[in-house]
XYZ file of C-alpha atoms in Angstrom:
661
model
C -8.331 52.040 20.872
C -4.677 52.454 21.947
C -2.537 49.830 23.638
C -3.177 51.115 27.150
C -6.962 51.032 26.673
C -6.702 47.590 25.118
C -4.643 46.486 28.117
C -7.176 47.759 30.650
C -10.036 46.040 28.826
C -8.097 42.817 28.558
C -7.138 42.911 32.237
C -10.813 43.063 33.195
C -11.608 40.146 30.898
C -8.790 38.085 32.383
C -9.978 38.763 35.905
C -13.539 37.722 35.112
C -13.300 35.006 32.461
C -10.006 33.625 31.279
C -8.504 31.929 34.363
C -8.131 28.167 34.357
C -6.381 26.473 37.259
C -4.551 23.193 36.654
C -3.951 21.091 39.771
C -1.049 18.674 39.553
C -1.205 15.151 40.904
C -0.021 15.950 44.439
C 0.802 12.520 45.814
C 4.110 13.831 47.160
C 2.999 17.377 47.847
C 1.495 19.003 50.919
C -0.157 22.304 51.730
C 2.894 23.824 53.442
C 4.741 26.620 51.675
C 7.390 25.336 49.253
C 8.544 28.615 47.608
C 9.526 27.921 43.978
C 12.665 29.907 43.100
C 13.701 28.624 39.671
C 12.609 26.322 36.888
C 13.842 24.810 33.639
C 12.110 22.935 30.856
C 13.309 20.111 28.654
C 14.011 20.672 24.991
C 10.885 18.704 23.973
C 8.780 20.906 26.301
C 7.451 17.821 28.116
C 9.325 17.930 31.429
C 9.300 20.867 33.812
C 11.928 21.071 36.551
C 11.192 23.242 39.592
C 13.457 24.084 42.546
C 11.611 24.751 45.827
C 13.562 26.829 48.323
C 11.641 26.292 51.566
C 10.830 22.599 51.158
C 14.369 21.942 49.900
C 13.522 19.799 46.917
C 13.612 19.581 43.156
C 10.506 18.259 41.401
C 10.167 16.816 37.886
C 6.742 17.274 36.250
C 5.252 15.717 33.134
C 3.526 18.698 31.521
C 1.563 16.609 29.047
C -0.063 14.490 31.761
C 0.033 16.947 34.643
C 1.735 14.425 36.923
C 4.700 14.432 39.262
C 7.496 12.273 37.885
C 9.759 12.513 40.928
C 10.728 14.697 43.881
C 14.355 14.855 45.007
C 15.058 16.024 48.558
C 18.045 18.284 49.177
C 20.006 18.941 52.347
C 20.277 22.661 51.612
C 17.991 25.293 50.170
C 18.141 25.508 46.376
C 18.735 29.014 45.063
C 19.044 28.575 41.310
C 18.709 26.122 38.460
C 19.602 25.632 34.832
C 19.408 22.809 32.332
C 22.557 21.976 30.365
C 20.702 20.647 27.348
C 23.646 19.284 25.382
C 24.602 17.067 28.299
C 21.058 16.444 29.551
C 22.221 17.547 32.985
C 20.288 19.602 35.505
C 22.396 22.009 37.556
C 21.077 23.182 40.946
C 22.823 25.685 43.211
C 22.219 25.404 46.956
C 23.143 27.563 49.909
C 22.694 27.522 53.679
C 24.800 29.650 53.429
C 27.701 27.371 52.402
C 27.374 26.946 48.673
C 27.080 23.750 46.702
C 26.443 22.821 43.087
C 24.552 19.611 42.381
C 24.628 18.093 38.911
C 21.919 15.488 38.274
C 20.668 13.450 35.352
C 17.758 15.327 33.792
C 15.845 12.092 33.143
C 16.444 9.818 36.115
C 17.248 12.466 38.710
C 20.403 10.587 39.692
C 22.940 12.855 41.378
C 26.044 12.763 39.199
C 28.257 15.193 41.039
C 28.376 17.541 44.034
C 30.842 20.388 44.260
C 31.380 22.916 47.043
C 31.454 26.554 46.005
C 31.273 29.822 47.967
C 28.831 31.262 50.505
C 25.472 32.295 49.140
C 25.747 30.342 45.881
C 23.161 31.652 43.415
C 22.628 32.705 39.794
C 24.264 29.889 37.776
C 24.928 30.067 34.049
C 26.715 27.801 31.586
C 28.832 28.340 28.495
C 28.418 25.554 25.947
C 31.299 26.976 23.904
C 33.768 26.813 26.778
C 32.238 24.002 28.834
C 32.308 26.265 31.891
C 29.755 26.586 34.675
C 29.618 29.914 36.547
C 28.122 30.372 40.019
C 27.772 33.655 41.916
C 29.021 33.468 45.508
C 26.864 36.282 46.822
C 28.373 36.745 50.297
C 31.976 36.205 49.259
C 31.877 38.709 46.390
C 33.221 36.193 43.928
C 32.214 33.938 41.046
C 33.155 30.259 40.924
C 34.282 28.995 37.526
C 33.857 25.232 37.133
C 35.240 23.232 34.242
C 32.782 20.390 33.566
C 34.466 17.199 32.326
C 32.541 14.517 30.438
C 34.257 11.151 30.204
C 31.440 8.679 30.633
C 30.494 10.494 33.849
C 29.861 14.139 34.634
C 32.275 15.661 37.114
C 33.976 18.953 37.906
C 37.459 18.849 36.483
C 38.679 22.162 37.871
C 37.369 25.085 39.888
C 38.683 28.612 40.337
C 37.261 31.895 41.518
C 37.228 35.397 40.133
C 36.522 38.566 42.078
C 33.151 40.291 41.813
C 31.611 43.522 43.041
C 29.338 43.550 46.082
C 26.875 40.655 46.317
C 26.904 39.142 42.817
C 23.429 37.706 42.389
C 22.858 36.838 38.716
C 25.026 35.834 35.769
C 24.742 35.126 32.040
C 27.085 34.259 29.168
C 26.893 35.548 25.609
C 25.978 32.860 23.043
C 29.450 32.934 21.497
C 31.039 32.311 24.895
C 33.182 35.434 24.773
C 31.671 37.418 27.657
C 30.391 36.679 31.143
C 28.024 39.276 32.608
C 27.385 39.477 36.369
C 24.856 41.695 38.159
C 25.754 42.927 41.654
C 22.839 43.280 44.035
C 23.946 46.379 45.980
C 26.067 49.516 45.521
C 29.667 49.354 46.687
C 31.480 52.127 48.541
C 30.354 54.859 50.887
C 26.851 56.271 50.622
C 27.314 59.897 51.785
C 28.021 61.110 48.270
C 26.493 61.722 44.880
C 26.702 58.816 42.487
C 25.796 55.773 44.586
C 24.833 52.898 42.314
C 25.215 49.173 41.789
C 26.948 47.903 38.694
C 27.048 45.178 36.071
C 30.448 43.561 35.503
C 31.550 42.315 32.089
C 34.296 39.661 32.023
C 36.196 38.970 28.819
C 36.571 35.182 28.897
C 39.556 35.302 26.559
C 41.690 37.642 28.643
C 39.748 37.307 31.939
C 39.835 41.070 32.271
C 36.770 42.752 33.735
C 34.970 46.070 33.334
C 32.369 47.498 35.698
C 29.428 49.249 34.046
C 27.814 51.565 36.548
C 24.045 51.937 36.495
C 22.280 55.294 37.045
C 22.605 57.142 40.333
C 20.457 55.439 42.968
C 20.385 52.024 41.261
C 20.120 49.241 43.830
C 18.359 45.941 44.405
C 19.475 44.247 41.175
C 17.767 40.872 40.712
C 17.294 39.528 37.185
C 19.699 39.366 34.239
C 19.214 38.233 30.645
C 21.370 38.485 27.509
C 19.763 38.824 24.085
C 20.214 35.825 21.813
C 22.430 37.806 19.446
C 24.706 38.689 22.385
C 24.398 42.438 21.817
C 22.627 43.553 24.991
C 22.296 42.613 28.635
C 19.098 43.482 30.499
C 19.020 43.823 34.275
C 16.137 44.658 36.611
C 16.744 47.123 39.411
C 15.233 49.722 41.694
C 16.064 53.380 41.150
C 16.112 55.213 44.479
C 15.717 58.998 44.524
C 17.694 59.011 47.754
C 18.707 62.672 47.770
C 15.142 63.922 48.084
C 13.137 63.992 51.339
C 10.540 61.238 51.477
C 7.542 63.559 51.568
C 5.473 61.728 48.951
C 5.425 58.534 46.929
C 3.588 59.560 43.740
C 5.353 59.319 40.372
C 8.318 57.501 41.835
C 9.336 60.282 44.177
C 11.014 57.765 46.521
C 11.597 54.691 44.358
C 11.127 53.918 40.693
C 11.407 50.473 39.135
C 13.668 50.101 36.156
C 15.228 47.969 33.453
C 18.886 48.670 32.721
C 20.206 47.951 29.223
C 23.944 47.396 28.748
C 25.432 47.536 25.245
C 27.833 44.571 25.270
C 29.528 45.566 22.020
C 30.475 49.002 23.334
C 30.682 47.739 26.932
C 28.723 50.688 28.270
C 25.304 51.486 29.659
C 22.838 52.209 26.891
C 20.155 53.465 29.253
C 17.762 52.578 32.065
C 14.050 52.775 31.316
C 11.299 53.044 33.900
C 8.807 50.192 34.139
C 6.317 52.352 36.045
C 3.570 54.558 34.622
C 2.555 58.088 35.497
C -0.221 56.994 37.826
C 0.981 53.628 39.124
C 4.235 51.942 39.951
C 5.498 48.518 38.944
C 7.053 47.610 42.275
C 10.037 45.333 42.686
C 11.007 44.080 39.209
C 12.695 40.694 39.479
C 13.074 38.096 36.734
C 13.683 39.060 33.107
C 13.816 36.928 29.935
C 13.109 37.293 26.226
C 12.018 35.259 23.244
C 14.435 33.449 20.927
C 13.389 35.746 18.097
C 14.292 38.773 20.175
C 10.955 40.497 19.599
C 9.509 40.360 23.124
C 10.973 40.856 26.592
C 9.236 39.764 29.813
C 9.778 41.294 33.264
C 8.171 39.933 36.431
C 7.015 42.490 39.003
C 7.290 40.671 42.316
C 5.685 43.535 44.229
C 2.609 44.158 42.070
C 2.042 40.569 40.859
C 2.301 41.376 37.164
C 4.228 40.499 34.043
C 5.387 43.260 31.716
C 5.648 42.176 28.082
C 7.708 44.678 26.071
C 8.257 44.958 22.313
C 12.024 44.583 22.463
C 12.794 45.687 18.923
C 10.712 48.815 19.349
C 12.398 49.567 22.669
C 15.891 49.341 21.198
C 14.917 51.452 18.189
C 13.448 54.089 20.458
C 16.573 54.159 22.614
C 18.787 54.554 19.547
C 16.916 57.743 18.683
C 17.662 59.305 22.064
C 20.243 62.061 21.519
C 23.597 61.648 23.276
C 24.327 63.484 26.481
C 25.074 67.160 26.121
C 27.060 68.620 29.030
C 25.450 71.988 28.408
C 21.962 70.592 28.956
C 20.458 69.125 32.109
C 20.417 65.531 30.896
C 18.256 64.454 33.804
C 15.529 67.027 33.290
C 12.334 65.913 34.993
C 9.369 66.402 32.720
C 6.562 65.749 35.159
C 7.239 67.509 38.470
C 9.413 70.055 40.245
C 12.013 67.528 41.395
C 14.954 69.580 40.141
C 13.967 72.536 42.307
C 13.622 70.337 45.378
C 16.967 68.693 44.741
C 18.709 72.002 44.175
C 17.276 73.397 47.414
C 18.412 70.485 49.587
C 21.835 70.302 47.986
C 22.367 73.986 48.713
C 21.009 73.516 52.242
C 23.527 70.765 52.941
C 26.295 72.852 51.391
C 25.471 75.786 53.686
C 25.526 73.528 56.746
C 28.848 72.061 55.647
C 30.333 75.512 55.230
C 31.207 75.220 51.547
C 30.174 73.130 48.545
C 33.571 71.440 48.464
C 33.006 69.966 51.941
C 29.542 68.702 51.144
C 29.426 65.044 50.010
C 26.353 65.898 47.947
C 27.717 68.472 45.505
C 25.444 71.497 45.122
C 26.715 72.354 41.637
C 25.530 69.185 39.895
C 22.244 68.981 38.036
C 19.723 66.266 38.760
C 21.324 63.946 36.250
C 21.182 60.161 36.262
C 24.061 59.978 33.842
C 22.044 59.039 30.754
C 20.708 60.850 27.734
C 17.645 63.083 27.656
C 16.274 62.078 31.019
C 15.030 58.620 29.971
C 15.376 57.274 33.557
C 12.957 60.024 34.631
C 10.380 59.450 31.891
C 7.372 57.480 33.142
C 5.875 57.346 29.649
C 8.863 56.097 27.657
C 7.608 52.514 27.147
C 3.881 53.154 27.531
C 3.052 52.405 23.872
C 5.276 49.352 23.544
C 4.571 47.534 26.807
C 1.618 45.501 28.133
C 1.141 44.871 31.860
C -0.437 41.491 32.473
C -1.934 40.851 35.934
C -1.095 37.463 37.451
C -3.212 35.754 40.070
C -0.305 34.864 42.301
C 1.875 36.331 45.027
C 5.443 37.336 44.382
C 6.207 36.420 40.756
C 9.988 36.347 40.717
C 11.510 33.887 38.285
C 10.785 34.091 34.540
C 11.767 31.541 31.903
C 10.892 32.015 28.205
C 10.917 28.991 25.906
C 9.182 28.326 22.584
C 7.184 31.578 22.834
C 5.858 30.767 26.278
C 6.722 32.547 29.495
C 6.897 30.433 32.645
C 6.490 32.610 35.750
C 6.863 31.255 39.296
C 4.764 32.705 42.124
C 7.108 32.573 45.118
C 4.547 33.150 47.875
C 1.635 31.329 46.214
C 3.426 28.142 45.053
C 2.160 28.624 41.515
C 3.352 28.578 37.932
C 1.830 30.775 35.244
C 2.265 29.823 31.598
C 1.742 32.812 29.301
C 1.542 32.462 25.524
C 3.687 34.989 23.665
C 2.521 34.070 20.174
C 0.765 37.423 19.855
C 0.937 40.849 21.452
C -0.671 41.520 23.818
C -0.593 37.925 25.156
C -3.939 36.116 25.159
C -3.536 32.784 26.880
C -2.723 31.994 30.485
C -2.628 28.758 32.428
C -2.056 28.542 36.139
C -0.564 25.475 37.787
C -0.792 25.130 41.545
C 1.962 23.202 43.296
C 0.403 23.282 46.785
C -3.416 23.183 46.780
C -4.868 24.562 49.976
C -1.669 26.433 50.765
C -1.719 28.085 54.198
C 1.125 30.395 55.197
C 2.172 30.758 58.817
C 1.886 34.256 60.361
C 5.554 35.163 59.840
C 5.356 33.823 56.282
C 2.301 35.968 55.609
C 4.309 38.839 57.023
C 7.153 38.120 54.618
C 4.722 38.184 51.706
C 3.329 41.516 52.910
C 6.835 42.895 53.463
C 7.484 42.264 49.754
C 4.039 43.397 48.589
C 4.064 46.725 46.730
C 0.267 46.697 46.480
C 0.271 47.815 50.122
C 1.813 51.067 48.897
C -0.297 53.843 47.494
C 0.102 53.450 43.725
C 2.184 50.263 43.918
C 5.512 52.109 43.742
C 7.423 50.194 46.387
C 7.296 47.690 49.220
C 9.134 47.465 52.528
C 11.645 45.272 50.688
C 12.457 48.053 48.217
C 14.676 49.704 50.832
C 15.183 46.578 52.956
C 15.878 43.737 50.484
C 15.788 40.417 52.354
C 15.189 42.493 55.483
C 18.587 44.148 55.177
C 19.805 47.431 53.652
C 19.758 48.861 50.133
C 23.089 50.640 50.709
C 21.617 54.153 50.269
C 21.246 57.208 52.524
C 17.624 58.338 52.824
C 16.322 61.718 53.939
C 13.410 60.552 56.090
C 11.413 63.402 57.542
C 10.987 61.831 60.996
C 14.138 63.549 62.281
C 14.042 66.716 60.186
C 14.807 67.225 56.514
C 18.213 67.659 54.958
C 20.182 65.098 57.009
C 20.081 61.702 55.245
C 20.785 58.465 57.122
C 21.962 55.089 55.879
C 19.326 52.345 55.695
C 19.680 49.942 58.619
C 19.355 46.174 58.540
C 16.263 44.891 60.339
C 17.912 41.738 61.684
C 17.513 41.764 65.465
C 15.720 45.115 65.399
C 12.998 43.954 67.809
C 15.700 43.010 70.325
C 17.653 46.271 70.063
C 15.374 49.278 70.650
C 15.169 52.148 69.913
C 14.748 52.118 66.128
C 16.250 54.462 63.528
C 19.709 56.033 63.773
C 18.519 58.891 65.980
C 16.243 56.698 68.096
C 13.200 58.618 66.897
C 11.075 55.469 67.081
C 10.880 53.803 70.483
C 10.729 50.308 69.027
C 10.815 48.339 65.809
C 7.074 47.846 66.162
C 6.535 51.614 66.164
C 8.852 51.940 63.168
C 6.830 49.375 61.182
C 3.631 51.327 61.682
C 5.313 54.624 60.889
C 6.798 53.103 57.738
C 3.423 51.910 56.512
C 1.965 55.370 57.067
C 4.809 57.691 56.054
C 6.832 55.643 53.529
C 4.201 53.475 51.838
C 1.551 56.168 52.448
C -0.931 53.458 53.250
C -3.153 52.407 56.131
C -3.907 48.695 55.871
C -4.788 48.139 59.499
C -3.167 46.692 62.582
C -3.345 43.077 61.373
C -0.991 43.820 58.470
C 1.451 45.549 60.813
C 1.377 42.617 63.252
C 2.143 40.136 60.486
C 5.067 42.251 59.263
C 6.267 42.378 62.879
C 6.220 38.580 62.925
C 8.343 38.387 59.785
C 10.958 40.842 61.052
C 11.126 38.951 64.353
C 11.789 35.754 62.391
C 14.846 37.150 60.582
C 18.040 35.337 61.492
C 21.590 36.402 60.676
C 23.435 34.523 57.963
C 26.722 33.133 59.349
C 29.707 35.067 58.114
C 31.807 33.727 55.221
C 34.831 34.747 57.318
C 34.207 31.765 59.617
C 35.996 28.483 58.956
C 33.780 25.470 59.593
C 31.691 27.742 61.795
C 34.673 28.761 63.932
C 36.793 31.892 64.262
C 40.094 31.919 62.414
C 43.323 32.425 64.408
C 43.362 36.065 63.304
C 39.750 36.550 64.425
C 40.516 34.909 67.780
C 43.296 37.428 68.345
C 40.902 40.179 67.302
C 38.339 38.901 69.793
C 40.826 39.347 72.627
C 41.446 42.896 71.516
C 37.717 43.598 71.275
C 37.123 42.471 74.872
C 40.260 44.122 76.284
C 39.848 46.936 78.798
C 42.356 49.096 76.971
C 40.323 49.133 73.762
C 36.920 49.239 75.445
C 34.803 48.167 72.452
C 32.664 45.980 74.665
C 31.457 48.941 76.730
C 29.061 50.015 73.982
C 28.941 46.705 72.098
C 28.399 44.004 74.753
C 27.449 40.491 73.611
C 25.264 38.726 72.718
C 23.658 41.500 70.620
C 26.797 43.651 70.569
C 24.932 46.865 71.388
C 24.021 48.605 74.625
C 20.788 49.866 73.004
C 21.613 53.474 73.845
C 22.348 56.699 71.997
C 25.881 58.110 72.313
C 27.655 61.232 71.154
C 31.059 60.072 69.954
C 31.676 63.129 67.829
C 30.623 61.425 64.601
C 28.049 64.019 63.547
C 28.787 65.652 60.207
C 28.150 69.347 59.462
C 24.818 68.497 57.823
C 23.496 66.440 60.752
C 20.753 67.874 62.941
C 21.621 65.518 65.818
C 24.770 64.768 67.775
C 23.910 61.428 69.381
C 23.194 58.230 67.472
C 21.973 54.747 68.260
C 24.677 52.134 68.825
C 24.070 49.537 66.093
C 24.373 45.812 66.607
C 27.521 44.299 65.142
C 25.791 41.053 64.244
C 26.118 40.362 60.493
C 28.453 43.354 60.229
C 30.114 41.860 57.140
C 26.845 42.370 55.266
C 25.783 45.830 56.435
C 28.238 48.167 54.684
C 28.616 51.097 54.426
C 29.206 52.041 58.051
C 28.235 54.776 60.511
C 24.875 56.523 60.512
C 25.659 58.318 57.255
C 27.502 55.477 55.532
C 30.751 57.426 55.306
C 32.987 54.339 55.602
C 32.885 51.743 52.838
C 34.590 48.914 54.736
C 35.317 47.783 58.297
C 39.009 48.395 57.608
C 38.280 52.018 56.716
C 36.049 52.368 59.759
C 38.835 51.251 62.107
C 41.564 53.310 60.472
C 39.638 56.550 60.067
C 37.506 56.329 63.207
C 40.396 56.747 65.633
C 39.373 60.300 66.429
C 35.913 59.436 67.782
C 35.300 59.689 71.530
C 35.748 56.291 73.138
C 37.671 54.998 70.122
C 41.035 56.432 71.180
C 42.432 52.966 71.897
C 42.551 52.290 68.164
C 45.461 54.719 67.925
C 47.646 52.313 69.888
C 47.067 49.373 67.574
C 49.529 48.371 64.908
C 48.614 47.314 61.379
C 48.537 43.600 62.264
C 46.328 44.196 65.313
C 43.905 46.263 63.257
C 43.691 43.407 60.771
C 42.949 40.951 63.593
C 40.231 43.207 64.998
C 38.745 43.582 61.541
C 38.769 39.783 61.129
C 36.778 39.348 64.345
C 34.236 42.030 63.489
C 33.704 40.549 60.024
C 33.084 37.160 61.641
C 30.125 38.266 63.781
């Protein structure tokens, strides 16, 4: 019996026999949703620390007795956690969205120090060698570097910031303290081109120089990051969008695949990205990733399909080493299981013909379907089939993974649960489930959020609504949806305020956000789960609220933004005609002359400007990477002529206001 057959048999046994549910002493706990986002465990394996995002608390649990030691209330939502073992200090990052780091005693829970950091603080890591704490400031595109001083009392001695690529979301330091690795959530730059991908940044902590390692074409939605204990490799979870192809089917990852990127830290280059899916079923929305101390097993949580992948790490690396290097004379991205190359070639040539020549087409027609890696590994749905075991988890939304002492601790975000998986053998054979909130009942919009992130709604489990709309926003890619004709891709829109700003989609092809939800379930997830599911997803999207801009100062416009506001509302500039407050859209389609040669339409929906700082790239086809570029290069559009009269300083003021919305 091979590994896959063994896995199927074992899955059935787990579902019928092997589940044991441990209920904690819940004297301080209720049945409302708490949303565990991160955990740590003491060196003696007796105390478990859990950060709960929605209930804004940190709980200490005695694992040997199954009791709650203490619950510490927080003023802001926790986003990350780590235990600094040498100092017996628990570090918790919080954001709302102003960032804060809280350092507390890991035994008593006493708060030792609070330090302000940037907006969207998340993804902390610590270097024992350098005594430095790193925190990703997601919405400021920076990383805070905090020097922790110990002189009888823990405190932050010094803080500085280093630049990061778009939305840094996870970080890790090599064991020797020489390198800091940061994963950026979304691609940076314009999206109307070939080669749109997020990256991993490597910082040399001796010279403080940085190097961006680009992931394969279409890589977006980075979430988890882990560095091997020998410091040789960094592993990052991400989605791999096949954005150049029309979304006519979902099978075999036609729209989205789910991947694990491996960065060689010695060579400072991408080793490869391997698919976590299988030929007949996807592994939607990979999130947390962590490995054993021995380096023999690697665990990946699939938040969309409620599973844990356990991979033989040594076998994976050996297999990747045998992959031949790229040969420019061979189609390195050859697809072995469908006719994707032919489709891609056809639509590239179609766009080139519409543009008039290949040189004018942002999607080059003379490039093969290559993901930039050797021998088509990122297209191979069987590459890890013999060295990976998919373990089903009875939870909703497993996101965070911690591996300690050959046990994997997996948090169920939507089910308020913790799974403890033994890794003493392969495949794993022991599971315990701990429930933080017995009798948990989600509110309608919370159920909708769980469904929005649920890849099991999709035929085959390949993707969820959140695959293209992470956190209800955009994945930064152009997609060729077939609802407005094929061959004219459009940039993914944020869903914030979408129910207040009909019509939906860039060409207004859907009359409302409600209609778009139902069309998405049918034509993107290729699923029909009934009206109740659609109504709950509606409720979640309606509940989305914009995150205040990091450009604000104490919630107020800066002097530059105030000057820009006057310009925005001036009659001479006329911005307010199509972007009236409070939603900053007139909810109409306009022809401003922005259609490209490959577009099938001339008029496009006026987007809301709310949360503009977070919705790059700009215009319906994502041709402008920044607001600055939009203002400087958009002067030729109809109705935008007033921009020609503005000087450099005035353009900067207008940009400051727009980035503050």
